[in-house]
Amino acid sequence: MTNLHTAYELFDAWFLLVLSFVCALFASIHALMTKPDPRSAFGWIVMCWLFPLGGPVLYGLFGINRVRTRARQLRGELRPPRAPWRNAVAEVPADHLMRIGDTVTQWSRIPGNAIESLENGENAFPPMLAAIAGAQHTVWLATYIFETDPVGRQFIAALAGAAARGVQVRVLVDGVGEWYSWPHAVAELRRAGVTTARFLPPRLLPPRLSLNMRNHRKLLLVDGTVGFLGGMNIGGREVGKRGSRRMADLHFKVDGPVLRELGEAFRFDWQFAAHETLTVPDAPAACGTCLCRVITEGPDEDTDKLVSVMLGAVSMARTQLLIMTPYFIPSPELSSALQSAALRGVDVTVVLPERSNLRYVDWACRRWLQPLVERGVRVLLQPAPFAHTKLLVMDDSYAQIGSANLDPRSLRLNFEIALEVYDGATCRRLGQYIIEARDRSQLLSAATLGALGLWAQLRNSLFWLLSPYL
């Protein structure tokens, strides 16, 4: 009996040893073959061999990026639109930055557009509501947050009125973003007779509780003749004075033939969420001087298009690079590019909120700022209200507007939309907006960051370590 017991113990020991070896081997091979960063791959491989079973289990839980695979599975046979319509751009020679966009986005460069800046909800919402009220054929709206406060109910009433007139009204609300308000906007819209869909709503059966793969795009397209995009959600926090909830933001009115591409982007998202195929209106006539290109970004894409185009803009800046963003957790590549631009004499200015609505992101951000400030990047902290604007301007000749923040969630995990703008007058106007914000903000120095107490430095470093998941 003793010998049998000993044999069982020996078998158990050998079984655990072999199991640990096999798990560590498979996890190591997976990390070696899939991780883009050798430091990350090496770290996971070491953990898998130093901690038998525990290391491979942790790698399986946190080391495997399932977002892109899951996004592609959910999208099924759908694929992001590729150059759905091309305008003649032979008369517009492509510079190096345009060629980057041509290659990585495969969207058209469309001349003849007009871009108008709309600061805060009190200036953005009235023309949006007026466009809905005057709609004759189609109203397509996509938003991350749709509040049911008094401002949100103005939009619900306007959309319901358009639907009652026989206009094709389609509203797409993110399935997580709608939880910012109660009662939910989707239910209220449907009760008002508006055709509405949720984008990947969380559910228990079958389980889908992920906070990733959110549709962060904000679009309003009316009759294919006028559009609005930017970072502004639908709700009262964008309007008036509401204390700590007040936000400052910049939205954009778009006119011109690029509206057809914006319509293609909405059509694709709506087909995925609502299983209905829409017909995109024909492109309107040229009406301005802006050469524009749509960039759609999402975890189901093959390349990090927004990051590639941003890196191209940073590397080609010669005199000035202006950035405004509410959340700033740059990738190592973007951080290095900004430092290199500053070192070669470019005026690199990054305007951030002094305090955002996500304190843990602020703490992680401070840890990222140290090397930037030390190498000449001017970082300024804008006082309240919380500035939610997303804007990049290069050399008064190129700008990027849209919904994306400069953090991993926007650039890797969310579905975002941006618009490239090539036009001197428009880019100078957008650059001036950032400069005016810079002039009323406080310059952050290396000495200020270095003077933080030990606890603050430890806290910032901890959230910096977690920044890929924030």
Coordinates of C-alpha atoms in Angstrom, one line a residue:
M1 CA 0.0 0.0 0.0
T2 CA 2.9 2.3 0.9
N3 CA 4.6 1.6 -2.4
L4 CA 1.3 2.3 -4.3
H5 CA 0.9 5.6 -2.5
T6 CA 4.5 6.5 -3.3
A7 CA 3.9 5.6 -6.9
Y8 CA 0.9 7.9 -7.1
E9 CA 2.8 10.8 -5.5
L10 CA 5.6 10.2 -8.0
F11 CA 3.2 10.2 -10.9
D12 CA 1.5 13.4 -9.7
A13 CA 4.9 15.1 -9.4
W14 CA 5.9 14.1 -12.9
F15 CA 2.5 15.0 -14.3
L16 CA 2.8 18.5 -12.8
L17 CA 6.4 18.8 -14.0
V18 CA 5.4 17.8 -17.6
L19 CA 2.3 20.0 -17.5
S20 CA 4.3 23.0 -16.3
F21 CA 6.9 22.4 -19.0
V22 CA 4.3 22.1 -21.8
C23 CA 2.4 25.1 -20.7
A24 CA 5.5 27.2 -20.4
L25 CA 6.7 26.0 -23.7
F26 CA 3.5 26.8 -25.6
A27 CA 3.1 30.2 -23.9
S28 CA 6.7 31.1 -24.7
I29 CA 6.3 30.2 -28.3
H30 CA 3.1 32.2 -28.5
A31 CA 4.7 35.3 -27.0
L32 CA 7.8 34.8 -29.2
M33 CA 5.7 34.6 -32.4
T34 CA 3.0 37.3 -31.7
K35 CA 4.5 40.0 -29.5
P36 CA 5.6 43.1 -31.5
D37 CA 8.0 44.3 -28.7
P38 CA 11.0 42.0 -27.9
R39 CA 11.0 43.4 -24.3
S40 CA 7.4 42.4 -23.8
A41 CA 8.0 39.0 -25.3
F42 CA 11.2 38.4 -23.2
G43 CA 9.4 39.5 -20.0
W44 CA 6.5 37.1 -20.6
I45 CA 8.8 34.2 -21.4
V46 CA 10.8 34.8 -18.2
M47 CA 7.6 34.8 -16.2
C48 CA 6.4 31.6 -17.8
W49 CA 9.5 29.7 -16.8
L50 CA 10.1 31.3 -13.4
F51 CA 6.6 30.7 -12.2
P52 CA 5.4 27.2 -13.2
L53 CA 1.8 27.1 -14.2
G54 CA 1.1 30.5 -12.7
G55 CA 3.2 32.3 -15.3
P56 CA 1.4 30.7 -18.3
V57 CA -2.0 31.3 -16.6
L58 CA -1.2 35.0 -16.2
Y59 CA 0.0 35.1 -19.8
G60 CA -3.3 33.5 -21.0
L61 CA -5.3 36.0 -19.0
F62 CA -3.4 39.3 -19.6
G63 CA -0.7 38.7 -22.2
I64 CA -2.8 37.7 -25.2
N65 CA -4.4 40.5 -27.2
R66 CA -7.8 39.2 -28.0
V67 CA -9.3 42.5 -29.0
R68 CA -8.4 42.4 -32.7
T69 CA -9.3 38.8 -33.1
R70 CA -12.6 39.3 -31.3
A71 CA -13.4 42.4 -33.4
R72 CA -12.8 40.5 -36.6
Q73 CA -15.0 37.7 -35.5
L74 CA -17.8 40.0 -34.6
R75 CA -17.6 41.9 -37.9
G76 CA -17.8 38.6 -39.7
E77 CA -17.7 39.0 -43.5
L78 CA -17.9 42.8 -43.2
R79 CA -14.7 44.7 -43.9
P80 CA -13.9 48.4 -43.5
P81 CA -14.7 50.3 -46.6
R82 CA -11.8 50.8 -49.0
A83 CA -11.9 53.9 -51.3
P84 CA -15.6 53.6 -52.0
W85 CA -15.6 56.6 -54.3
R86 CA -12.7 58.5 -55.9
N87 CA -12.7 62.1 -57.0
A88 CA -10.2 63.4 -59.5
V89 CA -7.2 64.5 -57.5
A90 CA -4.6 64.4 -60.3
E91 CA -4.4 68.2 -60.1
V92 CA -3.3 68.0 -56.5
P93 CA 0.3 66.6 -56.4
A94 CA 0.8 64.2 -53.4
D95 CA 3.4 65.3 -50.9
H96 CA 5.1 62.7 -48.6
L97 CA 2.4 63.0 -45.9
M98 CA -0.3 62.5 -48.5
R99 CA 1.4 59.4 -49.7
I100 CA 1.4 57.9 -46.3
G101 CA -2.3 58.4 -46.1
D102 CA -2.8 57.0 -49.6
T103 CA -0.9 53.8 -48.6
V104 CA -2.2 53.1 -45.1
T105 CA -5.8 54.3 -45.3
Q106 CA -6.7 53.6 -48.9
W107 CA -9.3 56.3 -48.7
S108 CA -9.5 59.1 -51.3
R109 CA -8.1 62.6 -51.0
I110 CA -11.1 64.8 -51.8
P111 CA -10.7 68.5 -52.7
G112 CA -13.4 71.2 -52.5
N113 CA -14.5 71.0 -48.9
A114 CA -15.2 73.6 -46.2
I115 CA -14.6 73.2 -42.5
E116 CA -16.1 75.4 -39.8
S117 CA -15.1 75.3 -36.2
L118 CA -17.9 75.2 -33.6
E119 CA -16.7 75.9 -30.0
N120 CA -18.8 74.2 -27.3
G121 CA -22.3 72.9 -27.4
E122 CA -23.9 76.4 -27.3
N123 CA -22.4 77.0 -30.8
A124 CA -22.4 73.4 -32.1
F125 CA -25.9 72.1 -31.1
P126 CA -28.1 74.9 -32.7
P127 CA -26.8 74.3 -36.2
M128 CA -27.0 70.5 -35.7
L129 CA -30.6 70.8 -34.5
A130 CA -31.4 73.2 -37.4
A131 CA -29.9 70.7 -39.9
I132 CA -32.1 67.9 -38.5
A133 CA -35.2 70.2 -38.6
G134 CA -34.6 71.0 -42.2
A135 CA -33.8 67.4 -43.3
Q136 CA -35.7 66.2 -46.4
H137 CA -34.3 62.7 -47.0
T138 CA -31.8 61.3 -44.5
V139 CA -30.5 62.0 -41.0
W140 CA -27.7 59.7 -39.8
L141 CA -26.3 60.2 -36.3
A142 CA -23.6 58.2 -34.5
T143 CA -22.5 59.1 -31.0
Y144 CA -20.7 57.5 -28.0
I145 CA -22.8 59.2 -25.3
F146 CA -26.4 60.3 -25.8
E147 CA -27.7 61.8 -22.6
T148 CA -31.4 62.1 -21.8
D149 CA -31.1 65.5 -20.0
P150 CA -32.8 68.6 -21.4
V151 CA -30.2 69.0 -24.2
G152 CA -30.5 65.3 -25.2
R153 CA -34.3 65.6 -25.2
Q154 CA -34.1 68.4 -27.7
F155 CA -32.2 66.1 -30.1
I156 CA -34.7 63.3 -29.4
A157 CA -37.6 65.6 -30.3
A158 CA -35.9 66.9 -33.4
L159 CA -35.1 63.4 -34.6
A160 CA -38.6 62.2 -33.8
G161 CA -40.0 65.1 -35.8
A162 CA -37.8 64.3 -38.8
A163 CA -38.9 60.6 -38.7
A164 CA -42.5 61.7 -38.5
R165 CA -42.0 63.7 -41.7
G166 CA -40.9 60.6 -43.5
V167 CA -37.2 61.3 -43.3
Q168 CA -34.9 58.2 -43.1
V169 CA -33.6 58.7 -39.5
R170 CA -30.9 56.3 -38.2
V171 CA -29.3 56.7 -34.8
L172 CA -26.3 54.6 -33.6
V173 CA -25.4 54.8 -29.9
D174 CA -22.6 52.9 -28.3
G175 CA -23.8 50.1 -26.0
V176 CA -21.5 51.2 -23.1
G177 CA -21.7 54.9 -23.7
E178 CA -25.5 54.9 -23.4
W179 CA -25.1 53.9 -19.7
Y180 CA -23.8 57.4 -18.9
S181 CA -27.4 58.5 -18.7
W182 CA -30.7 57.1 -17.4
P183 CA -33.2 56.5 -18.8
H184 CA -31.2 55.2 -21.8
A185 CA -31.5 57.3 -25.0
V186 CA -32.0 54.2 -27.2
A187 CA -35.2 53.3 -25.4
E188 CA -36.4 56.9 -25.4
L189 CA -35.7 57.3 -29.1
R190 CA -37.5 54.1 -30.0
R191 CA -40.5 55.2 -28.1
A192 CA -40.4 58.4 -30.1
G193 CA -40.5 56.4 -33.3
V194 CA -36.8 56.7 -34.3
T195 CA -35.0 53.8 -35.7
T196 CA -32.0 53.2 -33.4
A197 CA -29.3 50.6 -32.8
R198 CA -26.8 49.9 -30.1
F199 CA -23.2 49.2 -31.0
L200 CA -22.0 46.0 -29.2
P201 CA -24.1 46.4 -26.1
P202 CA -23.0 44.4 -23.0
R203 CA -25.1 41.3 -22.2
L204 CA -25.1 38.3 -19.9
L205 CA -26.3 35.6 -22.3
P206 CA -24.3 34.9 -24.3
P207 CA -21.8 36.9 -22.2
R208 CA -20.3 40.0 -23.7
L209 CA -19.2 42.4 -21.0
S210 CA -16.1 43.9 -22.6
L211 CA -15.3 47.6 -22.2
N212 CA -13.2 47.5 -25.3
M213 CA -14.2 47.8 -28.9
R214 CA -16.4 50.8 -28.3
N215 CA -17.7 52.9 -31.1
H216 CA -16.3 56.3 -30.1
R217 CA -17.1 58.0 -33.4
K218 CA -19.3 61.1 -33.5
L219 CA -21.0 61.9 -36.8
L220 CA -24.2 63.7 -37.9
L221 CA -24.9 63.6 -41.6
V222 CA -28.0 65.2 -43.1
D223 CA -29.2 64.6 -46.7
G224 CA -25.6 64.0 -47.7
T225 CA -25.2 67.8 -47.9
V226 CA -24.0 68.8 -44.5
G227 CA -22.1 67.0 -41.8
F228 CA -20.8 67.4 -38.2
L229 CA -17.9 65.5 -36.6
G230 CA -15.4 65.9 -33.7
G231 CA -15.2 64.9 -30.1
M232 CA -18.5 66.2 -28.8
N233 CA -21.2 63.9 -27.4
I234 CA -24.9 64.7 -27.1
G235 CA -25.7 66.1 -23.7
G236 CA -25.8 69.1 -21.4
R237 CA -22.3 68.9 -20.1
E238 CA -21.2 70.4 -23.4
V239 CA -23.4 73.5 -22.7
G240 CA -23.4 76.3 -20.2
K241 CA -21.9 76.1 -16.7
R242 CA -22.4 72.8 -14.8
G243 CA -19.6 73.0 -12.3
S244 CA -17.1 70.1 -12.3
R245 CA -19.1 68.4 -15.1
R246 CA -18.6 71.3 -17.5
M247 CA -16.5 70.5 -20.6
A248 CA -14.9 72.7 -23.3
D249 CA -14.9 71.1 -26.7
L250 CA -14.5 71.8 -30.4
H251 CA -16.8 70.3 -33.0
F252 CA -16.7 70.8 -36.8
K253 CA -19.3 71.5 -39.5
V254 CA -18.2 69.9 -42.8
D255 CA -19.5 70.8 -46.3
G256 CA -18.4 69.4 -49.6
P257 CA -17.8 66.1 -51.5
V258 CA -16.0 64.4 -48.6
L259 CA -19.4 63.9 -47.0
R260 CA -19.9 60.9 -49.2
E261 CA -16.9 59.2 -47.6
L262 CA -18.2 60.1 -44.1
G263 CA -21.5 58.5 -45.2
E264 CA -19.7 55.3 -46.2
A265 CA -18.1 55.2 -42.7
F266 CA -21.6 55.5 -41.1
R267 CA -23.1 53.0 -43.5
F268 CA -20.6 50.3 -42.6
D269 CA -21.1 50.7 -38.8
W270 CA -24.9 50.8 -39.2
Q271 CA -24.8 47.6 -41.3
F272 CA -22.8 45.8 -38.6
A273 CA -25.0 47.0 -35.7
A274 CA -28.5 47.0 -37.3
H275 CA -28.0 44.5 -40.2
E276 CA -29.5 47.0 -42.6
T277 CA -27.8 48.2 -45.8
L278 CA -28.1 52.0 -46.4
T279 CA -27.7 53.8 -49.7
V280 CA -25.2 56.7 -49.4
P281 CA -26.3 59.9 -51.0
D282 CA -24.3 61.2 -54.0
A283 CA -21.4 63.6 -53.2
P284 CA -22.4 67.3 -53.2
A285 CA -20.6 69.8 -55.3
A286 CA -17.3 71.4 -54.3
C287 CA -17.8 74.4 -52.0
G288 CA -14.4 75.2 -50.4
T289 CA -10.7 75.0 -50.5
C290 CA -9.9 72.1 -48.1
L291 CA -8.4 68.9 -49.4
C292 CA -9.7 66.2 -47.0
R293 CA -9.4 62.6 -46.3
V294 CA -11.4 60.3 -43.9
I295 CA -9.5 58.0 -41.7
T296 CA -11.4 55.2 -39.9
E297 CA -9.6 53.3 -37.2
G298 CA -10.6 50.2 -35.3
P299 CA -9.4 47.0 -33.7
D300 CA -10.6 45.0 -36.7
E301 CA -8.1 46.8 -38.9
D302 CA -4.8 45.4 -40.1
T303 CA -2.7 48.5 -39.4
D304 CA -2.6 51.3 -36.9
K305 CA -3.5 53.9 -39.4
L306 CA -4.0 56.9 -37.2
V307 CA -0.7 56.3 -35.4
S308 CA 1.1 55.9 -38.8
V309 CA -0.3 59.2 -40.1
M310 CA 0.4 61.0 -36.9
L311 CA 4.0 59.8 -36.9
G312 CA 4.3 61.0 -40.5
A313 CA 3.0 64.4 -39.5
V314 CA 5.4 64.7 -36.6
S315 CA 8.4 63.6 -38.6
M316 CA 7.7 66.1 -41.4
A317 CA 7.0 69.1 -39.2
R318 CA 9.6 71.8 -39.9
T319 CA 8.6 74.8 -37.7
Q320 CA 5.6 74.1 -35.5
L321 CA 3.6 71.1 -34.2
L322 CA 0.5 71.9 -32.0
I323 CA -1.4 69.2 -30.2
M324 CA -4.5 69.4 -28.0
T325 CA -6.0 66.3 -26.4
P326 CA -7.9 65.5 -23.2
Y327 CA -6.0 62.3 -22.5
F328 CA -2.3 61.8 -23.3
I329 CA -0.7 58.4 -23.0
P330 CA 1.5 58.3 -26.2
S331 CA 2.9 55.1 -27.6
P332 CA 6.7 54.9 -27.2
E333 CA 7.0 55.5 -30.9
L334 CA 5.0 58.7 -30.8
S335 CA 6.8 59.9 -27.6
S336 CA 10.2 59.4 -29.4
A337 CA 9.0 61.2 -32.5
L338 CA 7.8 64.2 -30.5
Q339 CA 11.1 64.3 -28.7
S340 CA 13.1 64.1 -31.9
A341 CA 11.0 66.9 -33.5
A342 CA 11.7 69.2 -30.5
L343 CA 15.4 68.3 -30.6
R344 CA 15.7 69.3 -34.2
G345 CA 14.2 72.7 -33.5
V346 CA 10.5 72.3 -34.1
D347 CA 8.2 74.2 -31.7
V348 CA 6.3 71.2 -30.3
T349 CA 3.5 72.2 -28.0
V350 CA 1.1 69.9 -26.2
V351 CA -1.9 71.4 -24.4
L352 CA -3.5 69.1 -21.9
P353 CA -6.2 69.7 -19.3
E354 CA -4.9 70.5 -15.8
R355 CA -7.4 68.0 -14.5
S356 CA -9.4 65.6 -16.6
N357 CA -12.5 63.6 -15.6
L358 CA -10.3 60.5 -15.3
R359 CA -7.7 61.1 -12.5
Y360 CA -5.9 57.8 -13.0
V361 CA -5.2 58.8 -16.7
D362 CA -3.8 62.1 -15.4
W363 CA -1.5 60.2 -13.1
A364 CA -0.2 57.9 -15.8
C365 CA 0.2 60.9 -18.1
R366 CA 2.5 62.7 -15.7
R367 CA 5.0 59.8 -15.9
W368 CA 5.0 60.0 -19.7
L369 CA 5.6 63.7 -19.7
Q370 CA 9.0 63.7 -18.0
P371 CA 11.2 62.7 -21.0
L372 CA 9.2 65.0 -23.3
V373 CA 9.7 68.0 -21.1
E374 CA 13.4 67.3 -20.6
R375 CA 13.9 67.3 -24.4
G376 CA 12.2 70.5 -25.2
V377 CA 8.6 69.6 -25.8
R378 CA 6.4 72.4 -24.3
V379 CA 3.6 70.9 -22.2
L380 CA 1.0 73.2 -20.9
L381 CA -1.8 72.5 -18.5
Q382 CA -5.1 74.2 -19.3
P383 CA -7.3 75.2 -16.3
A384 CA -10.9 74.3 -15.9
P385 CA -13.3 73.7 -17.5
F386 CA -12.1 70.3 -18.7
A387 CA -10.9 70.7 -22.3
H388 CA -12.1 67.7 -24.3
T389 CA -10.9 69.0 -27.7
K390 CA -8.8 66.6 -30.0
L391 CA -6.7 68.5 -32.5
L392 CA -3.4 68.3 -34.3
V393 CA -2.0 71.1 -36.5
M394 CA 1.4 70.9 -38.3
D395 CA 3.1 73.9 -39.9
D396 CA -0.1 75.8 -40.5
S397 CA -0.7 73.5 -43.5
Y398 CA -2.0 70.2 -42.1
A399 CA -4.6 69.4 -39.4
Q400 CA -6.3 66.3 -38.1
I401 CA -9.7 66.5 -36.4
G402 CA -12.0 63.9 -35.2
S403 CA -12.9 61.6 -32.2
A404 CA -9.6 60.0 -31.2
N405 CA -7.7 60.8 -28.1
L406 CA -3.9 60.2 -27.8
D407 CA -4.1 57.1 -25.7
P408 CA -4.1 53.3 -26.2
R409 CA -7.9 53.0 -25.8
S410 CA -8.6 55.3 -28.8
L411 CA -5.6 54.2 -30.9
R412 CA -5.9 50.5 -30.3
L413 CA -9.2 49.4 -28.7
N414 CA -11.9 51.8 -30.0
F415 CA -13.5 52.5 -33.3
E416 CA -12.6 56.1 -34.2
I417 CA -12.9 58.5 -37.1
A418 CA -10.7 61.4 -38.1
L419 CA -10.5 63.8 -40.9
E420 CA -7.3 65.1 -42.5
V421 CA -7.4 68.7 -43.6
Y422 CA -4.9 70.2 -46.0
D423 CA -5.6 74.0 -46.3
G424 CA -3.5 76.9 -45.1
A425 CA -6.3 79.2 -44.0
T426 CA -8.2 76.5 -42.1
C427 CA -5.1 75.1 -40.4
R428 CA -3.9 78.6 -39.3
R429 CA -7.3 79.2 -37.7
L430 CA -7.2 75.8 -35.9
G431 CA -3.6 76.5 -34.9
Q432 CA -4.6 79.8 -33.4
Y433 CA -7.2 78.1 -31.3
I434 CA -4.5 76.0 -29.7
I435 CA -2.2 79.0 -29.3
E436 CA -4.9 80.9 -27.5
A437 CA -5.4 78.0 -25.1
R438 CA -1.6 77.7 -24.7
D439 CA -1.4 81.4 -23.7
R440 CA -3.9 80.9 -20.8
S441 CA -2.3 77.7 -19.6
Q442 CA 0.5 76.9 -17.2
L443 CA 3.8 75.6 -18.6
L444 CA 4.9 72.4 -17.0
S445 CA 8.6 72.2 -16.2
A446 CA 11.0 69.3 -15.5
A447 CA 11.6 70.9 -12.1
T448 CA 7.9 70.7 -11.3
L449 CA 7.7 67.1 -12.2
G450 CA 10.9 66.3 -10.3
A451 CA 9.6 68.0 -7.2
L452 CA 6.7 65.6 -6.8
G453 CA 6.7 63.7 -3.5
L454 CA 7.6 60.1 -3.3
W455 CA 4.0 59.0 -2.9
A456 CA 2.9 60.9 -6.0
Q457 CA 5.8 59.5 -8.0
L458 CA 5.0 56.0 -7.0
R459 CA 1.3 56.5 -7.8
N460 CA 2.1 58.0 -11.2
S461 CA 4.6 55.2 -12.0
L462 CA 2.0 52.5 -11.0
F463 CA -0.6 53.9 -13.4
W464 CA 2.1 54.5 -16.0
L465 CA 2.8 50.7 -15.8
L466 CA -0.9 50.0 -16.4
S467 CA -1.3 52.7 -19.1
P468 CA -1.6 50.2 -22.0
Y469 CA -4.9 49.0 -20.4
L470 CA -6.3 52.4 -19.3

